[in-house]
mmCIF file of C-alpha atoms in Angstrom:
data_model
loop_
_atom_site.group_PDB
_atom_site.id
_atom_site.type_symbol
_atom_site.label_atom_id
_atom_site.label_comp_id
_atom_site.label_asym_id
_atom_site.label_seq_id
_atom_site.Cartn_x
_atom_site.Cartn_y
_atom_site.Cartn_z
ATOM 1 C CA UNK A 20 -36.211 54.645 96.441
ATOM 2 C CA UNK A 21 -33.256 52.617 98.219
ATOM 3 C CA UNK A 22 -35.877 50.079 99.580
ATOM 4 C CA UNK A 23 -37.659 49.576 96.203
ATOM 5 C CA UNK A 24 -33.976 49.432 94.774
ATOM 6 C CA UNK A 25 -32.914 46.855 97.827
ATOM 7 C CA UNK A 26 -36.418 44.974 96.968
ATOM 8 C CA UNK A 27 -35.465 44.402 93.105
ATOM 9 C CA UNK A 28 -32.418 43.306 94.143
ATOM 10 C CA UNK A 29 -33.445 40.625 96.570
ATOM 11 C CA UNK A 30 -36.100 39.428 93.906
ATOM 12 C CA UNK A 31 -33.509 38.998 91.214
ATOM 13 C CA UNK A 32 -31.235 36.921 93.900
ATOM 14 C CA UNK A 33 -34.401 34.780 94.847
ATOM 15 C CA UNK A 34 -35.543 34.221 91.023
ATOM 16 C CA UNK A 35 -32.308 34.333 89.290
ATOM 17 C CA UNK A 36 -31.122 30.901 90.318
ATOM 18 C CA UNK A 37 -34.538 29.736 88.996
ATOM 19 C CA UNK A 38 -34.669 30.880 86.271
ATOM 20 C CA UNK A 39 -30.815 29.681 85.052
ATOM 21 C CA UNK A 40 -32.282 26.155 86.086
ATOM 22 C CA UNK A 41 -35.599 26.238 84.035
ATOM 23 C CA UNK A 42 -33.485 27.750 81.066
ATOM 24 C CA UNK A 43 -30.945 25.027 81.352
ATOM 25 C CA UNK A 44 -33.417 22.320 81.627
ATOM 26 C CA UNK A 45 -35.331 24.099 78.472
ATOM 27 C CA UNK A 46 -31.848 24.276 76.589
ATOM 28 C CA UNK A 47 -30.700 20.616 77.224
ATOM 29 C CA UNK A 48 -34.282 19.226 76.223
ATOM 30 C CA UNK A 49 -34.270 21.454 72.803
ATOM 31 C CA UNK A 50 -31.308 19.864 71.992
ATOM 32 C CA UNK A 51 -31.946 16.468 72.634
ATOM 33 C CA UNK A 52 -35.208 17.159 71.263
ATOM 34 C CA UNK A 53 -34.048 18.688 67.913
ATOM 35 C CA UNK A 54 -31.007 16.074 67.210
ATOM 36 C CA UNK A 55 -33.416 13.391 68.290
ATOM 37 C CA UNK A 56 -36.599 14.622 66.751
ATOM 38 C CA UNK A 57 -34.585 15.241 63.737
ATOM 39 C CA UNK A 58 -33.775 11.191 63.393
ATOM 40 C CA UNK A 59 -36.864 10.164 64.328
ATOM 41 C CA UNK A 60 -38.537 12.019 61.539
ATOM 42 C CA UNK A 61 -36.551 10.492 59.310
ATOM 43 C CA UNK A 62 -37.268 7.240 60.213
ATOM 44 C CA UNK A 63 -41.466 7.014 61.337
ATOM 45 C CA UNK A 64 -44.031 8.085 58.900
ATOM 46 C CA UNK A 65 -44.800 12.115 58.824
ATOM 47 C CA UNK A 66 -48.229 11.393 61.162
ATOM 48 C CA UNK A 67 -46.314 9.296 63.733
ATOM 49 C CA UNK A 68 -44.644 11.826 65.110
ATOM 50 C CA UNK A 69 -45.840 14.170 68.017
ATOM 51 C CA UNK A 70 -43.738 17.199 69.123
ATOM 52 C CA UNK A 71 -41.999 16.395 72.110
ATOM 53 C CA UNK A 72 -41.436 12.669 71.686
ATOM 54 C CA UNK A 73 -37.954 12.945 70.718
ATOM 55 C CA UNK A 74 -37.497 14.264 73.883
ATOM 56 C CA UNK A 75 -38.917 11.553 75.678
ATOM 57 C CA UNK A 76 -37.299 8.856 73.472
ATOM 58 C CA UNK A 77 -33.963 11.258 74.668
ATOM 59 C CA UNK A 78 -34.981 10.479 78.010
ATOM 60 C CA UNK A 79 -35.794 6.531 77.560
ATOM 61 C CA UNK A 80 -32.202 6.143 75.393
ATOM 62 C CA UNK A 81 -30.846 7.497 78.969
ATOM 63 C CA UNK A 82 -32.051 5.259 81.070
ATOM 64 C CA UNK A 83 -31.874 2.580 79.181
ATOM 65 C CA UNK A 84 -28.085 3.309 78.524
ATOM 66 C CA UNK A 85 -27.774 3.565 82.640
ATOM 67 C CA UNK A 86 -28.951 0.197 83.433
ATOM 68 C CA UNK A 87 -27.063 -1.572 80.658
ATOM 69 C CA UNK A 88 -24.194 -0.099 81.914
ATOM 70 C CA UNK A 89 -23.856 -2.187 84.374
ATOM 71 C CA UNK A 90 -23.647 -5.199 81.559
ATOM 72 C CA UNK A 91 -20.441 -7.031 81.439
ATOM 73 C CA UNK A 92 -20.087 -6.947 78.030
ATOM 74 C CA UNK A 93 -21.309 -3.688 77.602
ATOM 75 C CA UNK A 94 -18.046 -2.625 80.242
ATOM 76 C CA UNK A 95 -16.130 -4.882 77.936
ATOM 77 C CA UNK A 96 -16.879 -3.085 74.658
ATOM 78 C CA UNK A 97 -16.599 0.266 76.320
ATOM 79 C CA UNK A 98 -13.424 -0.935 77.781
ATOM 80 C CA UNK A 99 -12.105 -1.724 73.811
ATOM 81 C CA UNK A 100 -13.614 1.588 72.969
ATOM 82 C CA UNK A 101 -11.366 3.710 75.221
ATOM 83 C CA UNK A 102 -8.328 1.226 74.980
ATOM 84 C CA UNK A 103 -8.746 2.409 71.068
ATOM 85 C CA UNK A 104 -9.115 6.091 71.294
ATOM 86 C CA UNK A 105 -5.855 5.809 73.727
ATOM 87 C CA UNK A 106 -3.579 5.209 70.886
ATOM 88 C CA UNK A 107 -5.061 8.553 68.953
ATOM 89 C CA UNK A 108 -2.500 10.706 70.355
ATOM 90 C CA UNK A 109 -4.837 13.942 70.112
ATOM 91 C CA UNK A 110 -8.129 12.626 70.358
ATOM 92 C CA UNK A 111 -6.905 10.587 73.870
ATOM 93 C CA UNK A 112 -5.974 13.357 75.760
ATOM 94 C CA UNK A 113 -9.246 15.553 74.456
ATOM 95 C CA UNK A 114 -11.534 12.185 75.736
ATOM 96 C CA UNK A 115 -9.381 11.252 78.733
ATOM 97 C CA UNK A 116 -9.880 15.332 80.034
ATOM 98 C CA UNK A 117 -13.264 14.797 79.300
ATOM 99 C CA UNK A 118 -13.327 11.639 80.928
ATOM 100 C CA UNK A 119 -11.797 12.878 84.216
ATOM 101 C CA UNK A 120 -14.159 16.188 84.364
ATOM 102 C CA UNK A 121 -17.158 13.728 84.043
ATOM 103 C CA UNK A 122 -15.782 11.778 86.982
ATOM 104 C CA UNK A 123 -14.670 14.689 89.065
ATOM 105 C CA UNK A 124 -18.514 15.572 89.254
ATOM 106 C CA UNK A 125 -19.913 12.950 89.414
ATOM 107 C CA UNK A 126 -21.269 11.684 93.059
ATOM 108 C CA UNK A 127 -20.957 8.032 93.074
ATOM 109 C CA UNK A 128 -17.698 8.322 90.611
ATOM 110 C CA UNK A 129 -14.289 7.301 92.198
ATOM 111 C CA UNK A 130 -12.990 10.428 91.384
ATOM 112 C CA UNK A 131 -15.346 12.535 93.373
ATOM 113 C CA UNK A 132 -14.646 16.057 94.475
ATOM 114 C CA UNK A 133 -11.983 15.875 98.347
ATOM 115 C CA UNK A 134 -12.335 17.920 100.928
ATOM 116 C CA UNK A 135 -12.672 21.638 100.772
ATOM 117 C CA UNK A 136 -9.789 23.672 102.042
ATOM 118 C CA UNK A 137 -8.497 26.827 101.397
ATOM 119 C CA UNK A 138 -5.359 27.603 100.057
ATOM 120 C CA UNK A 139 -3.366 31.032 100.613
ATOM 121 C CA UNK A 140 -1.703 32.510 97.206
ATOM 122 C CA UNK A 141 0.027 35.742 96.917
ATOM 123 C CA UNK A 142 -2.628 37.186 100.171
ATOM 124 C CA UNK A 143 -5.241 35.792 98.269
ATOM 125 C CA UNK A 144 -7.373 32.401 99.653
ATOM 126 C CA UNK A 145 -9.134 30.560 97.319
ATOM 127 C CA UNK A 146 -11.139 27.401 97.874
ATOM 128 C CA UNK A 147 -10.065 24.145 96.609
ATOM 129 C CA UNK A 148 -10.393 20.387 96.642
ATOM 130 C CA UNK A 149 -8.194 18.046 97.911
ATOM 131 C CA UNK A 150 -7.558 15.145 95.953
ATOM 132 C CA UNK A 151 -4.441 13.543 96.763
ATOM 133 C CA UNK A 152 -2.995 13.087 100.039
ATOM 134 C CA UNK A 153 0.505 12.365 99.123
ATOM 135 C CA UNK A 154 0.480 13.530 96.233
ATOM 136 C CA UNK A 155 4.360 13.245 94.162
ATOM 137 C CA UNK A 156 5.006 14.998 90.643
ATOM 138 C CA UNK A 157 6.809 12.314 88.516
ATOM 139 C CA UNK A 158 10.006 14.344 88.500
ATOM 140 C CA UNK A 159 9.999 13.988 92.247
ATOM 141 C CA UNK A 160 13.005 12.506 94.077
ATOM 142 C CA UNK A 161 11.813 8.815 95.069
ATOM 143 C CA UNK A 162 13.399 9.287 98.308
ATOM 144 C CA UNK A 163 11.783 12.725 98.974
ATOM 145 C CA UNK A 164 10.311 13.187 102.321
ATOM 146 C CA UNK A 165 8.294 16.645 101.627
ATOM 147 C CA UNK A 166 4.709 16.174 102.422
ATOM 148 C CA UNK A 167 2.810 17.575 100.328
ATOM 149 C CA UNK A 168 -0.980 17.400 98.580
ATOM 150 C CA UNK A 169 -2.392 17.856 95.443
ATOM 151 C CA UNK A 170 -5.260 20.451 95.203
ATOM 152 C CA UNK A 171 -7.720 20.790 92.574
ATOM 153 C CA UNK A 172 -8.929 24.525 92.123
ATOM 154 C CA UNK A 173 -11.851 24.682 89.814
ATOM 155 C CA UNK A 174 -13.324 27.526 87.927
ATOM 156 C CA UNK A 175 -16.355 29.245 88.415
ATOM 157 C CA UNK A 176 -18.203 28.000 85.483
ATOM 158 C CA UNK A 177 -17.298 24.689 86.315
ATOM 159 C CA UNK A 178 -15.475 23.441 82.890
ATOM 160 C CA UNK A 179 -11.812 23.108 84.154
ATOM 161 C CA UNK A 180 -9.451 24.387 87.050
ATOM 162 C CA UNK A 181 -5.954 24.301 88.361
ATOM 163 C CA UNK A 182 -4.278 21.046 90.257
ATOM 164 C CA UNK A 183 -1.517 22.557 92.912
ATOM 165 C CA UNK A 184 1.022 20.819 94.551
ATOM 166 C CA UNK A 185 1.783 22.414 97.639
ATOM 167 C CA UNK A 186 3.244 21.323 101.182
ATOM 168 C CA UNK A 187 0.501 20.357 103.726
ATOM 169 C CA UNK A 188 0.957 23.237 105.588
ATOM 170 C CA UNK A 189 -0.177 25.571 103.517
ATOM 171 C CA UNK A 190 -3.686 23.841 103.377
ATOM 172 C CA UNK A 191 -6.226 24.724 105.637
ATOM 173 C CA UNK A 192 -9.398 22.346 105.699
ATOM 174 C CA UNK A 193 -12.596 24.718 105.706
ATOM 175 C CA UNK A 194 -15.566 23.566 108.172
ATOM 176 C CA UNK A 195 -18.185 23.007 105.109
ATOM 177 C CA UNK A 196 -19.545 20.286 103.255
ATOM 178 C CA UNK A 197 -17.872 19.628 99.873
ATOM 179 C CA UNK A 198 -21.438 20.444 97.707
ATOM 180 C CA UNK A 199 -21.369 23.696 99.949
ATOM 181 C CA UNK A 200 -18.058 24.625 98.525
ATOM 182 C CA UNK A 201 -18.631 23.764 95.046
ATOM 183 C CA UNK A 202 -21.348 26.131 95.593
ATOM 184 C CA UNK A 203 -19.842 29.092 96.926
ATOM 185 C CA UNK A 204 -16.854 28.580 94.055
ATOM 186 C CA UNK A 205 -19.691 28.818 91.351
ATOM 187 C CA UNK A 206 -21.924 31.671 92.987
ATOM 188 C CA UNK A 207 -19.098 33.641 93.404
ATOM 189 C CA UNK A 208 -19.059 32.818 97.423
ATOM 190 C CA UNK A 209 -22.279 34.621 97.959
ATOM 191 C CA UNK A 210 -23.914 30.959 99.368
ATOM 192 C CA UNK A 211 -20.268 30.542 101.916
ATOM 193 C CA UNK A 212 -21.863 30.248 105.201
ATOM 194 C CA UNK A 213 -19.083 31.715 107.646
ATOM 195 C CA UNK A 214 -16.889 28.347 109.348
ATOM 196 C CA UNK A 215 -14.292 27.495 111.130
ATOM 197 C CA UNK A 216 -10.983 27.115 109.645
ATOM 198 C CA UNK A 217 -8.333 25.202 111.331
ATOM 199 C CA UNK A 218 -5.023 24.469 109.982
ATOM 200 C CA UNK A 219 -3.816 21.290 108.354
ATOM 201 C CA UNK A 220 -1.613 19.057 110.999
#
C-alpha cells in the first residue's frame, strides 16, 4: 500500500506542473479569445467568423504590438501616455507598481531579477533578490557610511514581495542561478538543488 501510495504521489509531482501550464495556457487563450471574439463578432458578418480566430487575431495584435514597439513615435506616445497617468495621484502609483512588477520579470527588462541570496530573519532564511548594491532610504544621512543592500523578497505566487534594507553582512549570496531561485521561491523550495553558500564580503 505505501508503494502504490509513494507511486501516486510521484505521478501527481511529475503531472502536476503540467497540467497548471496547459490550464494556464487554456485560461489566458479563453480570455483573449472571448474579449476578442466578442469584438470581432461585432464587427465581421455572422458567417465570417470561425471559433478560435479571435484567438489568433489575440496572438497577431501581440506581435504586431512587439515590433512596433520599437517605433520612435510609438515610445514617444507611450512616453506622453505614462507622463499623463503620473499626475493621477491614485491611478500612478496602481500603473507605476504594475509597471515595475512587469519589469522585475521580465528577462531583457532593466529591472531584471539580482542575484539570489539568502537572508537570515528571526532563525528563519528566506531567499531573496538583490537589487541594489548601495542601496540608501531617502531619510538616510548623506554622509552615512553603513553599507548596506536592498533585497527584494517575493511571494510565492509571484504578484508582489517585500524590499529589505539590510547591512551587507547579513546577505549571503546562494550558489544558484537566479531562474533556479525564482523557482524554488514559487514551488515552495521543492526544485532547490543543495549549494554552496558563502558569506557576503
Amino acid at each position: 500500500m505505501t508503494h502504490l501510495r509513494n507511486l501516486f504521489l510521484q505521478g501527481i509531482a511529475l503531472l502536476a506542473p503540467l497540467i497548471i501550464t496547459v490550464a494556464l495556457v487554456i485560461w489566458l487563450g479563453g480570455g483573449v479569445e472571448l474579449i476578442v471574439g466578442d469584438l470581432l463578432r461585432r464587427i465581421l458578418p455572422d458567417d465570417w467568423y470561425l471559433p478560435g480566430l479571435g484567438l489568433a487575431v489575440g496572438i497577431l495584435l501581440t506581435i504586431v504590438t512587439g515590433l512596433v514597439a520599437n517605433i520612435f513615435l510609438v515610445r514617444w506616445l507611450v512616453g506622453l501616455a505614462e507622463r499623463i497617468v503620473d499626475r493621477i495621484p491614485l491611478v500612478k502609483s496602481l500603473f507605476q507598481g504594475l509597471k515595475d512588477m512587469a519589469q522585475l520579470f521580465s528577462r531583457n527588462g532593466d529591472g531584471s531579477l539580482g542575484r539570489p541570496v539568502s537572508v537570515e530573519l528571526n532563525g528563519m532564511r528566506l531567499v531573496g533578490f538583490v537589487m541594489q548594491e548601495q542601496a540608501r532610504l531617502p531619510d538616510d544621512e548623506p554622509d552615512s557610511r553603513q553599507d548596506q543592500v536592498a533585497v527584494f523578497l517575493p511571494m510565492s505566487y509571484q504578484i508582489g514581495g517585500y524590499t529589505l534594507y539590510m547591512p551587507r553582512d547579513r546577505v549571503k549570496p546562494l550558489d544558484v542561478g537566479t531562474e533556479q531561485a525564482m523557482r524554488a521561491v514559487l514551488t515552495g523550495g521543492s526544485l532547490m538543488r543543495p549549494g554552496k553558500v558563502t558569506r557576503d564580503t
